[in-house]
Short mmCIF file of C-alpha atoms and ligand atoms in Angstrom, two decimals:
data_model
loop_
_atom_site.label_atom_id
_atom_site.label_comp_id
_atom_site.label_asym_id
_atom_site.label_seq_id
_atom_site.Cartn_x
_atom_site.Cartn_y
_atom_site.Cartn_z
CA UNK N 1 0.00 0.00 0.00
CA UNK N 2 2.92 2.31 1.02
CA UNK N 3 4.07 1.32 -2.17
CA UNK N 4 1.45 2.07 -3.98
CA UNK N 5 0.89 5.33 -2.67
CA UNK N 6 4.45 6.24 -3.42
CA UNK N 7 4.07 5.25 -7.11
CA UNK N 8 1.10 7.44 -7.39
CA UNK N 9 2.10 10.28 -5.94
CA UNK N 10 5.28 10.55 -8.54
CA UNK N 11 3.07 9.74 -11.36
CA UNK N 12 -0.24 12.38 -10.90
CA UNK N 13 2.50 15.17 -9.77
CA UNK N 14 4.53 13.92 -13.29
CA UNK N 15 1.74 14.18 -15.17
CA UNK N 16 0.62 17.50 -13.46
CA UNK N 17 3.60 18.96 -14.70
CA UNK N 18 3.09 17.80 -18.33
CA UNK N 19 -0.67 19.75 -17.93
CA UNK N 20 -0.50 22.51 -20.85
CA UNK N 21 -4.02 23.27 -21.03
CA UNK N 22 -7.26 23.57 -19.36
CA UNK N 23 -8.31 20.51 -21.96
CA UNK N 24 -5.06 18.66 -20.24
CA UNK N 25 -6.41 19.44 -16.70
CA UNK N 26 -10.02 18.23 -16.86
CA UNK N 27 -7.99 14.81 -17.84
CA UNK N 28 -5.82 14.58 -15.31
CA UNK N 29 -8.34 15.31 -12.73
CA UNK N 30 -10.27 12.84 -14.44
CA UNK N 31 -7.73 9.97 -14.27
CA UNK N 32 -6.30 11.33 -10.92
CA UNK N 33 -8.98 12.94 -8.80
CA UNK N 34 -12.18 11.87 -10.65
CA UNK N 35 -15.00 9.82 -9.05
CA UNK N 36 -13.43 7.33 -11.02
CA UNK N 37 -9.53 8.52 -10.60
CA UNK N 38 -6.76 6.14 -8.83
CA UNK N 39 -6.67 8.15 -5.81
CA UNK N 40 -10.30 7.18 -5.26
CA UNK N 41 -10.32 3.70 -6.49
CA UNK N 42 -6.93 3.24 -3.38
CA UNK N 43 -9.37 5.37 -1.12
CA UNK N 44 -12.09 2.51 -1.58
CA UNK N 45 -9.25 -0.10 -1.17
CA UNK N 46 -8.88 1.22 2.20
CA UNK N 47 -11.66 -1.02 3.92
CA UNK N 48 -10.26 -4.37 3.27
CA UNK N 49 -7.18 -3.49 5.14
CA UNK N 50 -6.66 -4.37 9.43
CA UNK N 51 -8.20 -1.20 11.77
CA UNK N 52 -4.24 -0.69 12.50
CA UNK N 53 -3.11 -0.58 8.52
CA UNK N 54 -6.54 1.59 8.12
CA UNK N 55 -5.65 4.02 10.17
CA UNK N 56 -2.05 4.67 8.77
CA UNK N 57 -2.80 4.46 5.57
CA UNK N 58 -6.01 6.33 5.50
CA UNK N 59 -4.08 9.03 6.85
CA UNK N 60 -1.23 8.51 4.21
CA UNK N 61 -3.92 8.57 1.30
CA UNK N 62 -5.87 11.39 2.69
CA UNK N 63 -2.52 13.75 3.25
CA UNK N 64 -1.65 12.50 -0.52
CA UNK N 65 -5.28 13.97 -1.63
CA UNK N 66 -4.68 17.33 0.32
CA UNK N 67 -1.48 17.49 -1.81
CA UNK N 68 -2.51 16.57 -5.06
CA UNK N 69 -5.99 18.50 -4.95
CA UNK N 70 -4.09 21.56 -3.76
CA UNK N 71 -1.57 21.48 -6.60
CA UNK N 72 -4.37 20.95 -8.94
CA UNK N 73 -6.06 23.90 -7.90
CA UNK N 74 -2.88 25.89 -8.25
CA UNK N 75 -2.57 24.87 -11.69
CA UNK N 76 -6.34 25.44 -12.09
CA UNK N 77 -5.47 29.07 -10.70
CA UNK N 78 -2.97 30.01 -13.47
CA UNK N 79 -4.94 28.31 -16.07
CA UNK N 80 -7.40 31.19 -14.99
CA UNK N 81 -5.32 34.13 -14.59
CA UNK N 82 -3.51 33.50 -18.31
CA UNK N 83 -7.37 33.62 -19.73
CA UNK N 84 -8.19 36.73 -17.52
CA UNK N 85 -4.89 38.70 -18.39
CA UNK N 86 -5.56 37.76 -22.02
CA UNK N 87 -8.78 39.21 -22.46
CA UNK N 88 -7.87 42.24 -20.30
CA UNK N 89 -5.08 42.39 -22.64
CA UNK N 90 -7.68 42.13 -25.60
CA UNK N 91 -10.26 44.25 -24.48
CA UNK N 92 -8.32 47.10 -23.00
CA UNK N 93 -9.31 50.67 -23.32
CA UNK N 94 -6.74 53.70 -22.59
CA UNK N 95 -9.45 55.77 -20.59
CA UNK N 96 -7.26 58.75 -20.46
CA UNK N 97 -6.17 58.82 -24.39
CA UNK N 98 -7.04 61.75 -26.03
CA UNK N 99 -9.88 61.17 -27.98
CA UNK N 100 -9.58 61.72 -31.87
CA UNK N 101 -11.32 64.18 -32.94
CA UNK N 102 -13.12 65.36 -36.22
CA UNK N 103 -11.44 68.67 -37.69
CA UNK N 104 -13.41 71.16 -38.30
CA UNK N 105 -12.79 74.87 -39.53
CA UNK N 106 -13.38 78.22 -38.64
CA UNK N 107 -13.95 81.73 -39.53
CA UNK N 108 -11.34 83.11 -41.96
CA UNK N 109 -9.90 86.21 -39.36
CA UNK N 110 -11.32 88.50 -42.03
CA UNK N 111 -14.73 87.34 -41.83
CA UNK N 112 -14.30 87.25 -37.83
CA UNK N 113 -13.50 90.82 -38.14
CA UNK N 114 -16.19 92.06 -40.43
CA UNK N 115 -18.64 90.22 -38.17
CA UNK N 116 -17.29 92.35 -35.34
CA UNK N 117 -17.54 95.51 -37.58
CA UNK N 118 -21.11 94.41 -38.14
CA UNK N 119 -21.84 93.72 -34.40
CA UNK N 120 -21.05 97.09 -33.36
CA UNK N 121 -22.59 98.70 -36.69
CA UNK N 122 -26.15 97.27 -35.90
CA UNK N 123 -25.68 97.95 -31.83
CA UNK N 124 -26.17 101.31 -33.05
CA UNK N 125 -29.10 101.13 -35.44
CA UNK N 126 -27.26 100.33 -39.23
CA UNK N 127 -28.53 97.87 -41.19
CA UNK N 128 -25.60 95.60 -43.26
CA UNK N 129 -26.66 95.38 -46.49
CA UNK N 130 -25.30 93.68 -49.52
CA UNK N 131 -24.57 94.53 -53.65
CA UNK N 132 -23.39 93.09 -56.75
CA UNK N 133 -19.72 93.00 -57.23
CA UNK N 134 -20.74 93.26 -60.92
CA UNK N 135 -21.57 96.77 -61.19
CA UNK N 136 -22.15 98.92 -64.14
CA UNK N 137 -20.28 101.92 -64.85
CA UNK N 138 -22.61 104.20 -63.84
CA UNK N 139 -23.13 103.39 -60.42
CA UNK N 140 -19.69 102.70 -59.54
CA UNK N 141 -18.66 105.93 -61.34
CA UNK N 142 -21.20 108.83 -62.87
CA UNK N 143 -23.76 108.30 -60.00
CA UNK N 144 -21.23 108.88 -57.59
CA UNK N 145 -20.11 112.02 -59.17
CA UNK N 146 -17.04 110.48 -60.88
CA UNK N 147 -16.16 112.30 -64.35
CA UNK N 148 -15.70 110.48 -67.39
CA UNK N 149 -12.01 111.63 -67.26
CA UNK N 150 -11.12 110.52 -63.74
CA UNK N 151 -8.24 108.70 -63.07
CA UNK N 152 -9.69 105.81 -61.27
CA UNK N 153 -11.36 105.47 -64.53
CA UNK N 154 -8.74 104.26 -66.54
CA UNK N 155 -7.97 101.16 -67.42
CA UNK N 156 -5.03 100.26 -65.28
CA UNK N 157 -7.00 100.68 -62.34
CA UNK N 158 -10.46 98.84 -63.26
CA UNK N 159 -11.38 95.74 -64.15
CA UNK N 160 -13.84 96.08 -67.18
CA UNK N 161 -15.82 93.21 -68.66
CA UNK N 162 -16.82 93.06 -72.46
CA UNK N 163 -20.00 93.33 -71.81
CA UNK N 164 -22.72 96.43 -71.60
CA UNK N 165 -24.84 96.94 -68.73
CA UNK N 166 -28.42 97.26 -68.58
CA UNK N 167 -30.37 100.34 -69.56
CA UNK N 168 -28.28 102.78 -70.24
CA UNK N 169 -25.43 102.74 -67.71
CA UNK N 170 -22.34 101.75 -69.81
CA UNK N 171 -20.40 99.28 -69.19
CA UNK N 172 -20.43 96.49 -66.89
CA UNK N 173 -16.78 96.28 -64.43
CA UNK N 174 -15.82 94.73 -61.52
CA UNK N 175 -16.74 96.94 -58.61
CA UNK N 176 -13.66 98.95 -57.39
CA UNK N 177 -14.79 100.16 -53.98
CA UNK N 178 -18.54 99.60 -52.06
CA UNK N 179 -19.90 102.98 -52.67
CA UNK N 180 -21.55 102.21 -55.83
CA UNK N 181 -24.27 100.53 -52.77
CA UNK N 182 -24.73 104.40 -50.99
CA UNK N 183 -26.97 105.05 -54.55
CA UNK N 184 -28.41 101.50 -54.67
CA UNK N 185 -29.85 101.68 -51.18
CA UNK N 186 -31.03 105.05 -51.02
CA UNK N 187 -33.00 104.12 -53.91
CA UNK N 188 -34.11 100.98 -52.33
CA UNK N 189 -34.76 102.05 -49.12
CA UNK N 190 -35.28 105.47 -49.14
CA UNK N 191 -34.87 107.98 -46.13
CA UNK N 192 -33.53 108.02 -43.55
CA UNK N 193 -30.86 105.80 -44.02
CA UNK N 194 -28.18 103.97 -41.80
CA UNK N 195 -26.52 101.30 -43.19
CA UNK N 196 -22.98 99.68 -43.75
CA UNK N 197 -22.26 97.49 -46.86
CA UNK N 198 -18.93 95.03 -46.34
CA UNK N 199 -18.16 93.42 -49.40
CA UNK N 200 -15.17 92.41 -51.82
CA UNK N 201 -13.68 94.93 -54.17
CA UNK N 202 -11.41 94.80 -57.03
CA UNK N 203 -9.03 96.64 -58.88
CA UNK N 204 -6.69 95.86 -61.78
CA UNK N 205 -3.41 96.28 -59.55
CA UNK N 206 0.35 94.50 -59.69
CA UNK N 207 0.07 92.65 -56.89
CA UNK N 208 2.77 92.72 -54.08
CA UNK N 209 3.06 92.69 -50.09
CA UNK N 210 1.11 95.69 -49.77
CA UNK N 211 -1.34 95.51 -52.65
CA UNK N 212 -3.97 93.05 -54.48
CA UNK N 213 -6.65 92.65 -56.57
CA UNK N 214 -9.45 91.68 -54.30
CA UNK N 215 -9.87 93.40 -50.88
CA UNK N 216 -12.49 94.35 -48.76
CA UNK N 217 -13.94 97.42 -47.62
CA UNK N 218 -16.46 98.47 -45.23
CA UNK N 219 -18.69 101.49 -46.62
CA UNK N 220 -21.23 102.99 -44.24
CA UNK N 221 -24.23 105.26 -44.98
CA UNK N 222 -26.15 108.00 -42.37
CA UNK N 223 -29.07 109.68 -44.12
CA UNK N 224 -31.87 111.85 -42.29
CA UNK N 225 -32.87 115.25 -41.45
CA UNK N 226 -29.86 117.63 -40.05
CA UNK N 227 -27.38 115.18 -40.39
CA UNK N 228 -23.57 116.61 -39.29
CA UNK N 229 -20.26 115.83 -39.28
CA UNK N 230 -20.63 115.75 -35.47
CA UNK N 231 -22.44 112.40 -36.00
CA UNK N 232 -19.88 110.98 -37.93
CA UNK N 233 -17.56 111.63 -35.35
CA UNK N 234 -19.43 110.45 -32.90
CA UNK N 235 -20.89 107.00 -34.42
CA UNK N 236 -16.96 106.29 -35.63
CA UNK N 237 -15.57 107.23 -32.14
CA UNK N 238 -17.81 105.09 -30.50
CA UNK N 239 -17.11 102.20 -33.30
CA UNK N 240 -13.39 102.22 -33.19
CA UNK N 241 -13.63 101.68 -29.26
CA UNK N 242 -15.86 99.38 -28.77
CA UNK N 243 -13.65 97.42 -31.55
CA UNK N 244 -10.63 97.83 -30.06
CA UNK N 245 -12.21 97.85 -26.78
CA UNK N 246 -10.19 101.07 -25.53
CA UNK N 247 -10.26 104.78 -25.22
CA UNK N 248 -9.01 106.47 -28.64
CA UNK N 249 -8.88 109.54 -30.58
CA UNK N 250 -10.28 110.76 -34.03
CA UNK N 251 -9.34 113.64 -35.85
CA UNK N 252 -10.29 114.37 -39.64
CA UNK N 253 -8.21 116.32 -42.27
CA UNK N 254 -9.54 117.47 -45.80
CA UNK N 255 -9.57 114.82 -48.46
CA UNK N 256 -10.49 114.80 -51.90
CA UNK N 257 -13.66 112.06 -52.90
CA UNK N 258 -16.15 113.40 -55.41
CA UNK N 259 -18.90 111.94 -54.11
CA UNK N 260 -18.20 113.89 -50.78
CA UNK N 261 -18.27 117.43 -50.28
CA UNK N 262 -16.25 118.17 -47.76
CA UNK N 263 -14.15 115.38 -48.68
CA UNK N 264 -12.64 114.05 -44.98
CA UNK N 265 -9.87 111.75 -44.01
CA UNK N 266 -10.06 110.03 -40.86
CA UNK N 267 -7.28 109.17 -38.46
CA UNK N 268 -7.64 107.43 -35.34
CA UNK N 269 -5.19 107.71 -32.47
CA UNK N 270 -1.83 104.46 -33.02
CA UNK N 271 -3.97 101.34 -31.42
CA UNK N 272 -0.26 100.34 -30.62
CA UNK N 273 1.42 103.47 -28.78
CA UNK N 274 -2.00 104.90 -27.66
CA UNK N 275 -0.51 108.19 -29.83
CA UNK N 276 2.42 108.17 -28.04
CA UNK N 277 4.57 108.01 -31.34
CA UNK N 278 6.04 104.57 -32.62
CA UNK N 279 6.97 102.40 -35.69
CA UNK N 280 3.70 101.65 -36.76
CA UNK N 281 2.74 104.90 -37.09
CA UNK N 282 5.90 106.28 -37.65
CA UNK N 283 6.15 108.30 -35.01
CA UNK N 284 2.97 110.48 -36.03
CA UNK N 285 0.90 108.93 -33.42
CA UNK N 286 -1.94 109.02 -35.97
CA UNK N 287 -2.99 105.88 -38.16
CA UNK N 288 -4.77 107.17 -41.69
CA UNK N 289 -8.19 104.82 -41.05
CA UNK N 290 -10.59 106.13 -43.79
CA UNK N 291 -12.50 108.47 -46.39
CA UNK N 292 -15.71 110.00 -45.54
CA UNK N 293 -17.61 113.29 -45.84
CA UNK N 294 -21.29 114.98 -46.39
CA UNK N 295 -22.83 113.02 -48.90
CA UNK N 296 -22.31 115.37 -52.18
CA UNK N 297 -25.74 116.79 -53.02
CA UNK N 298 -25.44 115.05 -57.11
CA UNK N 299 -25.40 111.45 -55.24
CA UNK N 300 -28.32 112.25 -53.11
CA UNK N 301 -30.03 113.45 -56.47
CA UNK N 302 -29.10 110.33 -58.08
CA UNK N 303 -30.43 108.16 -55.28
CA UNK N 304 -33.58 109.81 -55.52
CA UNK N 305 -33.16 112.01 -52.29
CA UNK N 306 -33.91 116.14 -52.37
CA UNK N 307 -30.55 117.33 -50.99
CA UNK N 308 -32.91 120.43 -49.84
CA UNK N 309 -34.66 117.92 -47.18
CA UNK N 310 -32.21 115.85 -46.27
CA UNK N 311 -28.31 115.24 -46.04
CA UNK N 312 -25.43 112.71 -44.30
CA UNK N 313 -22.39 111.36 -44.67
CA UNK N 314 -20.71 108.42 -45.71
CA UNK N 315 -17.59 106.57 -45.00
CA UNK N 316 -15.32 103.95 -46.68
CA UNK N 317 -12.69 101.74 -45.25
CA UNK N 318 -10.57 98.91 -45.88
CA UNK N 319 -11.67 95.69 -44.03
CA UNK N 320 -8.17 94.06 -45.43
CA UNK N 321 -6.15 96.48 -44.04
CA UNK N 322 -7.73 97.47 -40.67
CA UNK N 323 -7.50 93.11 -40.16
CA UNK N 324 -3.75 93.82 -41.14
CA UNK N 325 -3.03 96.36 -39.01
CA UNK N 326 -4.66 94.65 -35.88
CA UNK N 327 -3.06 91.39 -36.46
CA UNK N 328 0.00 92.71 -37.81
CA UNK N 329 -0.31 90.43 -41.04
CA UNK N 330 2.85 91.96 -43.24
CA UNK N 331 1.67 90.47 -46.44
CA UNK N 332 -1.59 91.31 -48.02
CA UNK N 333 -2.01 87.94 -49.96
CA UNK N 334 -1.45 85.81 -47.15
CA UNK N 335 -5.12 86.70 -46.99
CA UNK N 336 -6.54 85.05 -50.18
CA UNK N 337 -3.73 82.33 -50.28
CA UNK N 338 -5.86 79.59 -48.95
CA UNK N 339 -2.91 78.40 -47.12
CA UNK N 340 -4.60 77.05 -43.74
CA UNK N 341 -0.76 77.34 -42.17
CA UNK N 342 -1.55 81.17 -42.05
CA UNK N 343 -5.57 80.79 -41.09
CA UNK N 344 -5.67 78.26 -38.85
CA UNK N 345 -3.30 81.25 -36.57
CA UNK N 346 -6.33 82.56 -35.99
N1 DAH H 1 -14.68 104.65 -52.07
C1 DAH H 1 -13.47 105.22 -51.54
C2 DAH H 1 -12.28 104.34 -51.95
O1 DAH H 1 -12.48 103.23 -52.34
C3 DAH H 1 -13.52 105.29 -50.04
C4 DAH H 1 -14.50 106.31 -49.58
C5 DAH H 1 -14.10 107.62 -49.37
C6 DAH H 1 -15.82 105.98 -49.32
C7 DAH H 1 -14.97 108.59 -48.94
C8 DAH H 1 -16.73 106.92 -48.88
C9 DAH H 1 -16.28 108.24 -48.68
O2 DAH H 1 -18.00 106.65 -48.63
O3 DAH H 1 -17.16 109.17 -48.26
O4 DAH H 1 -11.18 104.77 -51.84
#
């Protein structure tokens, strides 16, 4: 029986260590530990033996169970933790990797600032209105009280297209500034007026740092009964702080427009040195920021308003250069380049 025991015990913990997989285990319990196994077939064995070989043997065979049932369960143990770490391994999810996310684009920093412009144009009562880029020559010239023999007339400066425009207002060109729309919407709206008009403009230019083809400007439009010069100041004052959200300074000097009379320029106090004198404004303290003046009394005629009644002023500026300025862009066709390396900055 000692014998016996012996032999068994080197055999299951032999084949125990030739176990490779749960498949392999069942078996050897099976053949081993089993209702059927060897250890229980010598267990039954025990009662044909004397009370005195009994006793020392039933101890013997139940010690030899403890020990092969616990190494079983060992082995049943890793069995288990190689199948949990594997699917932990297969299922695992980084809870604190960034996600991915979907790209998505934004305002081009022009079109942030003209909604800005906007913003502040229609806190204070102007409606933004809109016109064709294809104008005709008389509304981007004649109405507006721009001779034949102007300058801005000539080719090199205007795009024209080989083509006439209706009725009887010459021919059709590319629209070289926005106040072509100061005749369009008096005649559409009537009096009194307040309204801006942002919009692309284009003139036959060589391109370089400083200059392109297409730009924006930002024309604006006050129309009513005793209309002044003070209210310009005051509605452009009030505009180019709450823009650039400090206390600033206007002043106006004479400028030549024909469809102004007086003809203004506007400066506004260096947004950089606070007038104090620097680069950007070269030391002037002043920064040129547009053209405006009292509506000239042909372009009321022509927009179907008595100039005896009623008068105002209007105002032009460059959207493309007042979003250069504040960002310090140094090249004017980063602008229209497409080149997301330069928007996406923004
Ligand atoms: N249209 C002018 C330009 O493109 C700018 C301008 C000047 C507009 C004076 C105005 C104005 O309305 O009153 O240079």
């Amino acid at each position: 029986m000692k014998n016996e025991l012996k032999k068994l015990e080197k055999a299951a913990l032999a084949a125990l260590e030739q176990v490779k997989s749960s498949a392999d285990l069942d078996a050897y319990h099976t053949k081993y530990l089993g209702r059927k196994g060897e250890l229980t077939g010598l267990l039954r064995g025990l009662k044909d033996l004397s009370p005195e070989d009994k006793k020392t043997f039933g101890k013997a065979t139940n010690e030899l169970k403890i020990e092969l049932e616990g190494k079983f369960k060992m082995k049943q143990n890793e069995f288990e933790h190689a199948e949990i770490s594997k699917s932990l391994k297969d299922e695992w999810i980084d809870l604190s990797a960034p996600g991915t996310t979907t790209k998505r684009g934004h305002i081009h920093p022009l079109y942030q600032v003209q909604e800005e412009v906007e913003r502040i144009f229609q806190q204070m009562g102007f409606s933004v209105v809109d016109g064709p880029e294809i104008e005709s020559e008389y509304y981007n010239f004649e109405g507006l009280n721009i001779p034949a023999d102007h300058p801005a007339r000539d080719m090199q400066d205007t795009f024209f297209i080989d083509k006439k425009a209706d009725k009887d207002e010459g021919r059709l060109v590319l629209r070289t500034h926005t106040s072509p729309n100061q005749i369009r919407a008096m005649k559409k709206y009537g009096v009194p007026l307040r309204i801006i008009v942002p919009g692309r403009v284009f003139r036959n230019e060589a391109t370089d740092a400083s200059h392109e083809h297409t730009f924006d400007q930002v024309e604006g439009l006050m129309i009513d009964k005793d209309i002044s010069i003070a209210h310009l100041k005051g509605v452009m004052l009030e505009f180019l702080q709450r823009l650039f959200k400090k206390e600033m300074k206007i002043r106006f000097r004479p400028g030549y427009f024909p469809f102004v009379e007086p003809g203004l320029e506007l400066d506004m106090s260096c947004i950089f040195c606070d007038g104090k004198g620097c680069k950007v404004c070269k030391k002037t303290g002043w920064i040129e920021f547009m053209g405006c003046g009292m509506t000239h009394p042909h372009v009321l005629r022509a927009g179907g308003i008595d100039p005896d009644e009623y008068q105002g002023w209007a105002f032009g500026f460059g959207l493309t250069r007042l979003v250069m300025m504040r960002y310090g862009i140094d090249d004017i066709r980063h602008l229209t380049s497409g080149d997301l390396r330069f928007a996406e900055q923004f």
